[in-house]
Amino acid sequence: MKIKTAIADDNTFLITAIKEKLSFFDNIDLKFTALNGAELLAKLNDNYNIDIILMDIEMPVLNGIETTELVKQKYPHIKIIMLTVFDNDENIFNAIKAGQMVIY
């Protein structure tokens, strides 16, 4: 069974790098990417059959923490892993409060 995955990040270079790394795993099926939380939510409206989202904390329009709260309300079955390169204790704490794992 393949793990249905989505990526939400405003950095297109990072999206490309993650897609490249995930391509090495036969059991991961990348369904779509989004450049911000609002775009992710719109795409989830069309396809919410996702197992896991790799989500950036800092994004324009709707950040990762706000998006996580909305995703968890509407699609509680989806797991979210937060990604960040920033060492911001408040963002990390808020991500943990939202019930997510934070990866540096």
PDB file of N, CA and C in Angstrom:
ATOM      1  N   MET A   1       0.829  -1.179   0.000  1.00  0.00           N
ATOM      2  CA  MET A   1       0.000   0.000   0.000  1.00  0.00           C
ATOM      3  C   MET A   1       0.879   1.251   0.000  1.00  0.00           C
ATOM      4  N   LYS A   2       0.562   2.177  -0.871  1.00  0.00           N
ATOM      5  CA  LYS A   2       1.353   3.403  -0.981  1.00  0.00           C
ATOM      6  C   LYS A   2       0.876   4.455   0.021  1.00  0.00           C
ATOM      7  N   ILE A   3       1.826   5.246   0.500  1.00  0.00           N
ATOM      8  CA  ILE A   3       1.526   6.351   1.407  1.00  0.00           C
ATOM      9  C   ILE A   3       1.241   7.580   0.549  1.00  0.00           C
ATOM     10  N   LYS A   4       0.003   8.050   0.601  1.00  0.00           N
ATOM     11  CA  LYS A   4      -0.407   9.208  -0.204  1.00  0.00           C
ATOM     12  C   LYS A   4       0.032  10.475   0.511  1.00  0.00           C
ATOM     13  N   THR A   5       0.855  11.265  -0.181  1.00  0.00           N
ATOM     14  CA  THR A   5       1.548  12.387   0.434  1.00  0.00           C
ATOM     15  C   THR A   5       1.287  13.681  -0.314  1.00  0.00           C
ATOM     16  N   ALA A   6       1.324  14.800   0.432  1.00  0.00           N
ATOM     17  CA  ALA A   6       1.259  16.144  -0.146  1.00  0.00           C
ATOM     18  C   ALA A   6       2.351  16.975   0.511  1.00  0.00           C
ATOM     19  N   ILE A   7       2.807  18.001  -0.190  1.00  0.00           N
ATOM     20  CA  ILE A   7       3.819  18.923   0.332  1.00  0.00           C
ATOM     21  C   ILE A   7       3.257  20.333   0.254  1.00  0.00           C
ATOM     22  N   ALA A   8       3.409  21.089   1.352  1.00  0.00           N
ATOM     23  CA  ALA A   8       3.018  22.501   1.361  1.00  0.00           C
ATOM     24  C   ALA A   8       4.230  23.312   1.809  1.00  0.00           C
ATOM     25  N   ASP A   9       4.781  24.091   0.890  1.00  0.00           N
ATOM     26  CA  ASP A   9       5.959  24.907   1.188  1.00  0.00           C
ATOM     27  C   ASP A   9       6.039  26.017   0.160  1.00  0.00           C
ATOM     28  N   ASP A  10       6.406  27.208   0.596  1.00  0.00           N
ATOM     29  CA  ASP A  10       6.501  28.335  -0.338  1.00  0.00           C
ATOM     30  C   ASP A  10       7.836  28.377  -1.074  1.00  0.00           C
ATOM     31  N   ASN A  11       8.747  27.489  -0.727  1.00  0.00           N
ATOM     32  CA  ASN A  11      10.065  27.436  -1.356  1.00  0.00           C
ATOM     33  C   ASN A  11      10.052  26.345  -2.438  1.00  0.00           C
ATOM     34  N   THR A  12       9.983  26.760  -3.699  1.00  0.00           N
ATOM     35  CA  THR A  12       9.894  25.780  -4.790  1.00  0.00           C
ATOM     36  C   THR A  12      11.162  24.928  -4.898  1.00  0.00           C
ATOM     37  N   PHE A  13      12.303  25.491  -4.544  1.00  0.00           N
ATOM     38  CA  PHE A  13      13.547  24.715  -4.552  1.00  0.00           C
ATOM     39  C   PHE A  13      13.457  23.570  -3.548  1.00  0.00           C
ATOM     40  N   LEU A  14      12.927  23.857  -2.361  1.00  0.00           N
ATOM     41  CA  LEU A  14      12.793  22.819  -1.342  1.00  0.00           C
ATOM     42  C   LEU A  14      11.771  21.762  -1.766  1.00  0.00           C
ATOM     43  N   ILE A  15      10.677  22.192  -2.382  1.00  0.00           N
ATOM     44  CA  ILE A  15       9.689  21.228  -2.882  1.00  0.00           C
ATOM     45  C   ILE A  15      10.345  20.278  -3.874  1.00  0.00           C
ATOM     46  N   THR A  16      11.123  20.830  -4.791  1.00  0.00           N
ATOM     47  CA  THR A  16      11.814  19.997  -5.789  1.00  0.00           C
ATOM     48  C   THR A  16      12.765  19.020  -5.117  1.00  0.00           C
ATOM     49  N   ALA A  17      13.503  19.484  -4.107  1.00  0.00           N
ATOM     50  CA  ALA A  17      14.450  18.606  -3.399  1.00  0.00           C
ATOM     51  C   ALA A  17      13.719  17.490  -2.660  1.00  0.00           C
ATOM     52  N   ILE A  18      12.621  17.814  -2.005  1.00  0.00           N
ATOM     53  CA  ILE A  18      11.854  16.799  -1.284  1.00  0.00           C
ATOM     54  C   ILE A  18      11.250  15.792  -2.264  1.00  0.00           C
ATOM     55  N   LYS A  19      10.693  16.291  -3.362  1.00  0.00           N
ATOM     56  CA  LYS A  19      10.131  15.395  -4.378  1.00  0.00           C
ATOM     57  C   LYS A  19      11.193  14.425  -4.888  1.00  0.00           C
ATOM     58  N   GLU A  20      12.400  14.938  -5.115  1.00  0.00           N
ATOM     59  CA  GLU A  20      13.491  14.093  -5.596  1.00  0.00           C
ATOM     60  C   GLU A  20      13.818  12.998  -4.584  1.00  0.00           C
ATOM     61  N   LYS A  21      13.902  13.369  -3.309  1.00  0.00           N
ATOM     62  CA  LYS A  21      14.219  12.379  -2.266  1.00  0.00           C
ATOM     63  C   LYS A  21      13.099  11.351  -2.126  1.00  0.00           C
ATOM     64  N   LEU A  22      11.848  11.803  -2.171  1.00  0.00           N
ATOM     65  CA  LEU A  22      10.725  10.877  -2.024  1.00  0.00           C
ATOM     66  C   LEU A  22      10.610   9.920  -3.204  1.00  0.00           C
ATOM     67  N   SER A  23      11.118  10.319  -4.362  1.00  0.00           N
ATOM     68  CA  SER A  23      11.027   9.462  -5.552  1.00  0.00           C
ATOM     69  C   SER A  23      11.815   8.158  -5.399  1.00  0.00           C
ATOM     70  N   PHE A  24      12.718   8.106  -4.441  1.00  0.00           N
ATOM     71  CA  PHE A  24      13.492   6.890  -4.212  1.00  0.00           C
ATOM     72  C   PHE A  24      12.692   5.813  -3.480  1.00  0.00           C
ATOM     73  N   PHE A  25      11.533   6.173  -2.963  1.00  0.00           N
ATOM     74  CA  PHE A  25      10.724   5.241  -2.186  1.00  0.00           C
ATOM     75  C   PHE A  25       9.496   4.819  -2.994  1.00  0.00           C
ATOM     76  N   ASP A  26       9.430   3.545  -3.305  1.00  0.00           N
ATOM     77  CA  ASP A  26       8.321   3.019  -4.108  1.00  0.00           C
ATOM     78  C   ASP A  26       6.975   3.097  -3.392  1.00  0.00           C
ATOM     79  N   ASN A  27       7.003   3.143  -2.063  1.00  0.00           N
ATOM     80  CA  ASN A  27       5.744   3.122  -1.312  1.00  0.00           C
ATOM     81  C   ASN A  27       5.209   4.521  -1.001  1.00  0.00           C
ATOM     82  N   ILE A  28       5.798   5.571  -1.574  1.00  0.00           N
ATOM     83  CA  ILE A  28       5.309   6.933  -1.371  1.00  0.00           C
ATOM     84  C   ILE A  28       4.764   7.470  -2.693  1.00  0.00           C
ATOM     85  N   ASP A  29       3.530   7.924  -2.652  1.00  0.00           N
ATOM     86  CA  ASP A  29       2.850   8.462  -3.831  1.00  0.00           C
ATOM     87  C   ASP A  29       2.561   9.944  -3.577  1.00  0.00           C
ATOM     88  N   LEU A  30       3.319  10.825  -4.215  1.00  0.00           N
ATOM     89  CA  LEU A  30       3.120  12.262  -4.052  1.00  0.00           C
ATOM     90  C   LEU A  30       1.920  12.686  -4.887  1.00  0.00           C
ATOM     91  N   LYS A  31       0.852  13.099  -4.208  1.00  0.00           N
ATOM     92  CA  LYS A  31      -0.384  13.461  -4.897  1.00  0.00           C
ATOM     93  C   LYS A  31      -0.363  14.892  -5.411  1.00  0.00           C
ATOM     94  N   PHE A  32       0.141  15.834  -4.604  1.00  0.00           N
ATOM     95  CA  PHE A  32       0.211  17.224  -5.048  1.00  0.00           C
ATOM     96  C   PHE A  32       1.095  18.054  -4.129  1.00  0.00           C
ATOM     97  N   THR A  33       1.425  19.255  -4.600  1.00  0.00           N
ATOM     98  CA  THR A  33       2.165  20.224  -3.809  1.00  0.00           C
ATOM     99  C   THR A  33       1.365  21.527  -3.776  1.00  0.00           C
ATOM    100  N   ALA A  34       1.668  22.359  -2.787  1.00  0.00           N
ATOM    101  CA  ALA A  34       1.017  23.660  -2.662  1.00  0.00           C
ATOM    102  C   ALA A  34       2.039  24.671  -2.157  1.00  0.00           C
ATOM    103  N   LEU A  35       1.887  25.922  -2.570  1.00  0.00           N
ATOM    104  CA  LEU A  35       2.837  26.971  -2.197  1.00  0.00           C
ATOM    105  C   LEU A  35       2.430  27.733  -0.941  1.00  0.00           C
ATOM    106  N   ASN A  36       1.236  27.464  -0.421  1.00  0.00           N
ATOM    107  CA  ASN A  36       0.800  28.084   0.835  1.00  0.00           C
ATOM    108  C   ASN A  36      -0.377  27.288   1.385  1.00  0.00           C
ATOM    109  N   GLY A  37      -0.786  27.649   2.594  1.00  0.00           N
ATOM    110  CA  GLY A  37      -1.853  26.903   3.245  1.00  0.00           C
ATOM    111  C   GLY A  37      -3.192  26.993   2.535  1.00  0.00           C
ATOM    112  N   ALA A  38      -3.508  28.170   1.999  1.00  0.00           N
ATOM    113  CA  ALA A  38      -4.785  28.338   1.289  1.00  0.00           C
ATOM    114  C   ALA A  38      -4.838  27.443   0.052  1.00  0.00           C
ATOM    115  N   GLU A  39      -3.734  27.379  -0.674  1.00  0.00           N
ATOM    116  CA  GLU A  39      -3.688  26.511  -1.857  1.00  0.00           C
ATOM    117  C   GLU A  39      -3.810  25.048  -1.452  1.00  0.00           C
ATOM    118  N   LEU A  40      -3.170  24.662  -0.353  1.00  0.00           N
ATOM    119  CA  LEU A  40      -3.275  23.286   0.139  1.00  0.00           C
ATOM    120  C   LEU A  40      -4.724  22.939   0.470  1.00  0.00           C
ATOM    121  N   LEU A  41      -5.414  23.831   1.188  1.00  0.00           N
ATOM    122  CA  LEU A  41      -6.804  23.567   1.551  1.00  0.00           C
ATOM    123  C   LEU A  41      -7.692  23.433   0.319  1.00  0.00           C
ATOM    124  N   ALA A  42      -7.448  24.261  -0.689  1.00  0.00           N
ATOM    125  CA  ALA A  42      -8.224  24.171  -1.933  1.00  0.00           C
ATOM    126  C   ALA A  42      -7.992  22.830  -2.608  1.00  0.00           C
ATOM    127  N   LYS A  43      -6.751  22.376  -2.624  1.00  0.00           N
ATOM    128  CA  LYS A  43      -6.447  21.084  -3.254  1.00  0.00           C
ATOM    129  C   LYS A  43      -7.010  19.925  -2.437  1.00  0.00           C
ATOM    130  N   LEU A  44      -7.031  20.062  -1.112  1.00  0.00           N
ATOM    131  CA  LEU A  44      -7.629  19.017  -0.273  1.00  0.00           C
ATOM    132  C   LEU A  44      -9.124  18.912  -0.503  1.00  0.00           C
ATOM    133  N   ASN A  45      -9.775  20.015  -0.843  1.00  0.00           N
ATOM    134  CA  ASN A  45     -11.213  19.962  -1.156  1.00  0.00           C
ATOM    135  C   ASN A  45     -11.477  19.043  -2.338  1.00  0.00           C
ATOM    136  N   ASP A  46     -10.541  19.009  -3.284  1.00  0.00           N
ATOM    137  CA  ASP A  46     -10.677  18.147  -4.460  1.00  0.00           C
ATOM    138  C   ASP A  46     -10.190  16.729  -4.205  1.00  0.00           C
ATOM    139  N   ASN A  47      -9.206  16.572  -3.310  1.00  0.00           N
ATOM    140  CA  ASN A  47      -8.626  15.258  -3.057  1.00  0.00           C
ATOM    141  C   ASN A  47      -8.139  15.194  -1.612  1.00  0.00           C
ATOM    142  N   TYR A  48      -9.003  14.739  -0.709  1.00  0.00           N
ATOM    143  CA  TYR A  48      -8.615  14.639   0.698  1.00  0.00           C
ATOM    144  C   TYR A  48      -8.168  13.215   1.070  1.00  0.00           C
ATOM    145  N   ASN A  49      -7.989  12.385   0.071  1.00  0.00           N
ATOM    146  CA  ASN A  49      -7.498  11.024   0.299  1.00  0.00           C
ATOM    147  C   ASN A  49      -5.971  11.058   0.410  1.00  0.00           C
ATOM    148  N   ILE A  50      -5.509  11.723   1.465  1.00  0.00           N
ATOM    149  CA  ILE A  50      -4.083  11.921   1.724  1.00  0.00           C
ATOM    150  C   ILE A  50      -3.782  11.303   3.082  1.00  0.00           C
ATOM    151  N   ASP A  51      -2.625  10.656   3.199  1.00  0.00           N
ATOM    152  CA  ASP A  51      -2.209  10.075   4.471  1.00  0.00           C
ATOM    153  C   ASP A  51      -1.374  11.045   5.296  1.00  0.00           C
ATOM    154  N   ILE A  52      -0.491  11.783   4.621  1.00  0.00           N
ATOM    155  CA  ILE A  52       0.448  12.642   5.343  1.00  0.00           C
ATOM    156  C   ILE A  52       0.766  13.895   4.533  1.00  0.00           C
ATOM    157  N   ILE A  53       0.923  15.009   5.246  1.00  0.00           N
ATOM    158  CA  ILE A  53       1.327  16.271   4.623  1.00  0.00           C
ATOM    159  C   ILE A  53       2.651  16.698   5.238  1.00  0.00           C
ATOM    160  N   LEU A  54       3.612  17.025   4.396  1.00  0.00           N
ATOM    161  CA  LEU A  54       4.861  17.648   4.834  1.00  0.00           C
ATOM    162  C   LEU A  54       4.640  19.149   4.677  1.00  0.00           C
ATOM    163  N   MET A  55       4.591  19.877   5.803  1.00  0.00           N
ATOM    164  CA  MET A  55       4.167  21.270   5.762  1.00  0.00           C
ATOM    165  C   MET A  55       5.182  22.197   6.404  1.00  0.00           C
ATOM    166  N   ASP A  56       5.489  23.267   5.676  1.00  0.00           N
ATOM    167  CA  ASP A  56       6.344  24.329   6.180  1.00  0.00           C
ATOM    168  C   ASP A  56       5.582  25.126   7.233  1.00  0.00           C
ATOM    169  N   ILE A  57       6.271  25.607   8.260  1.00  0.00           N
ATOM    170  CA  ILE A  57       5.626  26.451   9.271  1.00  0.00           C
ATOM    171  C   ILE A  57       5.405  27.851   8.725  1.00  0.00           C
ATOM    172  N   GLU A  58       6.428  28.426   8.091  1.00  0.00           N
ATOM    173  CA  GLU A  58       6.376  29.822   7.635  1.00  0.00           C
ATOM    174  C   GLU A  58       6.014  29.866   6.154  1.00  0.00           C
ATOM    175  N   MET A  59       4.749  30.250   5.867  1.00  0.00           N
ATOM    176  CA  MET A  59       4.296  30.398   4.486  1.00  0.00           C
ATOM    177  C   MET A  59       3.421  31.646   4.397  1.00  0.00           C
ATOM    178  N   PRO A  60       3.360  32.262   3.224  1.00  0.00           N
ATOM    179  CA  PRO A  60       2.461  33.402   3.050  1.00  0.00           C
ATOM    180  C   PRO A  60       1.001  32.943   2.956  1.00  0.00           C
ATOM    181  N   VAL A  61       0.099  33.875   3.005  1.00  0.00           N
ATOM    182  CA  VAL A  61      -1.349  33.682   2.883  1.00  0.00           C
ATOM    183  C   VAL A  61      -1.906  32.979   4.122  1.00  0.00           C
ATOM    184  N   LEU A  62      -1.504  31.753   4.363  1.00  0.00           N
ATOM    185  CA  LEU A  62      -1.942  30.973   5.517  1.00  0.00           C
ATOM    186  C   LEU A  62      -0.758  30.125   5.958  1.00  0.00           C
ATOM    187  N   ASN A  63      -0.230  30.392   7.149  1.00  0.00           N
ATOM    188  CA  ASN A  63       0.979  29.677   7.565  1.00  0.00           C
ATOM    189  C   ASN A  63       0.672  28.228   7.958  1.00  0.00           C
ATOM    190  N   GLY A  64       1.733  27.476   8.223  1.00  0.00           N
ATOM    191  CA  GLY A  64       1.582  26.053   8.498  1.00  0.00           C
ATOM    192  C   GLY A  64       0.812  25.729   9.761  1.00  0.00           C
ATOM    193  N   ILE A  65       0.958  26.558  10.794  1.00  0.00           N
ATOM    194  CA  ILE A  65       0.249  26.293  12.043  1.00  0.00           C
ATOM    195  C   ILE A  65      -1.250  26.532  11.861  1.00  0.00           C
ATOM    196  N   GLU A  66      -1.617  27.649  11.250  1.00  0.00           N
ATOM    197  CA  GLU A  66      -3.028  27.927  10.979  1.00  0.00           C
ATOM    198  C   GLU A  66      -3.631  26.863  10.068  1.00  0.00           C
ATOM    199  N   THR A  67      -2.873  26.483   9.047  1.00  0.00           N
ATOM    200  CA  THR A  67      -3.348  25.471   8.105  1.00  0.00           C
ATOM    201  C   THR A  67      -3.526  24.134   8.793  1.00  0.00           C
ATOM    202  N   THR A  68      -2.592  23.781   9.677  1.00  0.00           N
ATOM    203  CA  THR A  68      -2.682  22.519  10.409  1.00  0.00           C
ATOM    204  C   THR A  68      -3.967  22.453  11.223  1.00  0.00           C
ATOM    205  N   GLU A  69      -4.284  23.539  11.914  1.00  0.00           N
ATOM    206  CA  GLU A  69      -5.503  23.559  12.717  1.00  0.00           C
ATOM    207  C   GLU A  69      -6.742  23.327  11.847  1.00  0.00           C
ATOM    208  N   LEU A  70      -6.779  23.957  10.678  1.00  0.00           N
ATOM    209  CA  LEU A  70      -7.923  23.790   9.771  1.00  0.00           C
ATOM    210  C   LEU A  70      -7.978  22.380   9.182  1.00  0.00           C
ATOM    211  N   VAL A  71      -6.814  21.852   8.801  1.00  0.00           N
ATOM    212  CA  VAL A  71      -6.760  20.487   8.247  1.00  0.00           C
ATOM    213  C   VAL A  71      -7.236  19.488   9.293  1.00  0.00           C
ATOM    214  N   LYS A  72      -6.755  19.621  10.535  1.00  0.00           N
ATOM    215  CA  LYS A  72      -7.110  18.664  11.581  1.00  0.00           C
ATOM    216  C   LYS A  72      -8.596  18.732  11.927  1.00  0.00           C
ATOM    217  N   GLN A  73      -9.214  19.917  11.807  1.00  0.00           N
ATOM    218  CA  GLN A  73     -10.652  20.034  12.064  1.00  0.00           C
ATOM    219  C   GLN A  73     -11.468  19.319  10.990  1.00  0.00           C
ATOM    220  N   LYS A  74     -11.070  19.522   9.735  1.00  0.00           N
ATOM    221  CA  LYS A  74     -11.865  18.999   8.620  1.00  0.00           C
ATOM    222  C   LYS A  74     -11.455  17.593   8.200  1.00  0.00           C
ATOM    223  N   TYR A  75     -10.164  17.272   8.325  1.00  0.00           N
ATOM    224  CA  TYR A  75      -9.643  15.973   7.885  1.00  0.00           C
ATOM    225  C   TYR A  75      -8.785  15.359   8.994  1.00  0.00           C
ATOM    226  N   PRO A  76      -9.377  14.920  10.082  1.00  0.00           N
ATOM    227  CA  PRO A  76      -8.588  14.438  11.227  1.00  0.00           C
ATOM    228  C   PRO A  76      -7.741  13.205  10.931  1.00  0.00           C
ATOM    229  N   HIS A  77      -8.037  12.498   9.859  1.00  0.00           N
ATOM    230  CA  HIS A  77      -7.268  11.298   9.513  1.00  0.00           C
ATOM    231  C   HIS A  77      -5.893  11.632   8.931  1.00  0.00           C
ATOM    232  N   ILE A  78      -5.688  12.863   8.466  1.00  0.00           N
ATOM    233  CA  ILE A  78      -4.422  13.233   7.831  1.00  0.00           C
ATOM    234  C   ILE A  78      -3.379  13.555   8.894  1.00  0.00           C
ATOM    235  N   LYS A  79      -2.213  12.947   8.768  1.00  0.00           N
ATOM    236  CA  LYS A  79      -1.073  13.224   9.648  1.00  0.00           C
ATOM    237  C   LYS A  79      -0.262  14.358   9.028  1.00  0.00           C
ATOM    238  N   ILE A  80       0.342  15.179   9.881  1.00  0.00           N
ATOM    239  CA  ILE A  80       1.113  16.319   9.397  1.00  0.00           C
ATOM    240  C   ILE A  80       2.473  16.338  10.069  1.00  0.00           C
ATOM    241  N   ILE A  81       3.502  16.494   9.258  1.00  0.00           N
ATOM    242  CA  ILE A  81       4.861  16.703   9.753  1.00  0.00           C
ATOM    243  C   ILE A  81       5.256  18.113   9.357  1.00  0.00           C
ATOM    244  N   MET A  82       5.592  18.929  10.359  1.00  0.00           N
ATOM    245  CA  MET A  82       5.985  20.309  10.100  1.00  0.00           C
ATOM    246  C   MET A  82       7.473  20.365   9.766  1.00  0.00           C
ATOM    247  N   LEU A  83       7.788  21.196   8.800  1.00  0.00           N
ATOM    248  CA  LEU A  83       9.171  21.414   8.394  1.00  0.00           C
ATOM    249  C   LEU A  83       9.536  22.875   8.640  1.00  0.00           C
ATOM    250  N   THR A  84      10.730  23.116   9.151  1.00  0.00           N
ATOM    251  CA  THR A  84      11.180  24.486   9.319  1.00  0.00           C
ATOM    252  C   THR A  84      12.701  24.538   9.358  1.00  0.00           C
ATOM    253  N   VAL A  85      13.238  25.636   8.886  1.00  0.00           N
ATOM    254  CA  VAL A  85      14.678  25.880   8.993  1.00  0.00           C
ATOM    255  C   VAL A  85      14.934  26.952  10.046  1.00  0.00           C
ATOM    256  N   PHE A  86      13.871  27.502  10.617  1.00  0.00           N
ATOM    257  CA  PHE A  86      13.984  28.552  11.615  1.00  0.00           C
ATOM    258  C   PHE A  86      14.011  27.959  13.014  1.00  0.00           C
ATOM    259  N   ASP A  87      14.796  28.570  13.889  1.00  0.00           N
ATOM    260  CA  ASP A  87      14.882  28.141  15.281  1.00  0.00           C
ATOM    261  C   ASP A  87      14.052  29.102  16.130  1.00  0.00           C
ATOM    262  N   ASN A  88      12.744  29.108  15.859  1.00  0.00           N
ATOM    263  CA  ASN A  88      11.825  30.016  16.532  1.00  0.00           C
ATOM    264  C   ASN A  88      11.021  29.210  17.543  1.00  0.00           C
ATOM    265  N   ASP A  89      11.344  29.405  18.825  1.00  0.00           N
ATOM    266  CA  ASP A  89      10.716  28.608  19.881  1.00  0.00           C
ATOM    267  C   ASP A  89       9.199  28.743  19.897  1.00  0.00           C
ATOM    268  N   GLU A  90       8.687  29.942  19.642  1.00  0.00           N
ATOM    269  CA  GLU A  90       7.243  30.144  19.677  1.00  0.00           C
ATOM    270  C   GLU A  90       6.546  29.345  18.574  1.00  0.00           C
ATOM    271  N   ASN A  91       7.096  29.381  17.351  1.00  0.00           N
ATOM    272  CA  ASN A  91       6.505  28.602  16.262  1.00  0.00           C
ATOM    273  C   ASN A  91       6.573  27.116  16.544  1.00  0.00           C
ATOM    274  N   ILE A  92       7.694  26.667  17.062  1.00  0.00           N
ATOM    275  CA  ILE A  92       7.852  25.247  17.363  1.00  0.00           C
ATOM    276  C   ILE A  92       6.855  24.830  18.444  1.00  0.00           C
ATOM    277  N   PHE A  93       6.725  25.658  19.492  1.00  0.00           N
ATOM    278  CA  PHE A  93       5.767  25.369  20.561  1.00  0.00           C
ATOM    279  C   PHE A  93       4.343  25.328  20.017  1.00  0.00           C
ATOM    280  N   ASN A  94       3.989  26.293  19.160  1.00  0.00           N
ATOM    281  CA  ASN A  94       2.637  26.323  18.584  1.00  0.00           C
ATOM    282  C   ASN A  94       2.371  25.114  17.697  1.00  0.00           C
ATOM    283  N   ALA A  95       3.387  24.669  16.977  1.00  0.00           N
ATOM    284  CA  ALA A  95       3.229  23.468  16.146  1.00  0.00           C
ATOM    285  C   ALA A  95       3.008  22.238  17.017  1.00  0.00           C
ATOM    286  N   ILE A  96       3.740  22.149  18.104  1.00  0.00           N
ATOM    287  CA  ILE A  96       3.565  21.019  19.020  1.00  0.00           C
ATOM    288  C   ILE A  96       2.176  21.084  19.655  1.00  0.00           C
ATOM    289  N   LYS A  97       1.726  22.292  20.030  1.00  0.00           N
ATOM    290  CA  LYS A  97       0.390  22.463  20.602  1.00  0.00           C
ATOM    291  C   LYS A  97      -0.689  22.008  19.630  1.00  0.00           C
ATOM    292  N   ALA A  98      -0.440  22.232  18.360  1.00  0.00           N
ATOM    293  CA  ALA A  98      -1.413  21.812  17.345  1.00  0.00           C
ATOM    294  C   ALA A  98      -1.390  20.296  17.162  1.00  0.00           C
ATOM    295  N   GLY A  99      -0.473  19.609  17.855  1.00  0.00           N
ATOM    296  CA  GLY A  99      -0.431  18.152  17.839  1.00  0.00           C
ATOM    297  C   GLY A  99       0.434  17.581  16.742  1.00  0.00           C
ATOM    298  N   GLN A 100       1.408  18.354  16.285  1.00  0.00           N
ATOM    299  CA  GLN A 100       2.230  17.906  15.169  1.00  0.00           C
ATOM    300  C   GLN A 100       3.677  17.684  15.585  1.00  0.00           C
ATOM    301  N   MET A 101       4.365  16.963  14.764  1.00  0.00           N
ATOM    302  CA  MET A 101       5.789  16.736  14.955  1.00  0.00           C
ATOM    303  C   MET A 101       6.549  17.841  14.220  1.00  0.00           C
ATOM    304  N   VAL A 102       7.607  18.340  14.824  1.00  0.00           N
ATOM    305  CA  VAL A 102       8.410  19.384  14.196  1.00  0.00           C
ATOM    306  C   VAL A 102       9.770  18.809  13.846  1.00  0.00           C
ATOM    307  N   ILE A 103      10.190  19.042  12.592  1.00  0.00           N
ATOM    308  CA  ILE A 103      11.489  18.566  12.133  1.00  0.00           C
ATOM    309  C   ILE A 103      12.282  19.776  11.666  1.00  0.00           C
ATOM    310  N   TYR A 104      13.507  19.856  12.088  1.00  0.00           N
ATOM    311  CA  TYR A 104      14.385  20.966  11.664  1.00  0.00           C
ATOM    312  C   TYR A 104      15.063  20.613  10.363  1.00  0.00           C
TER     313      TYR A 104
END
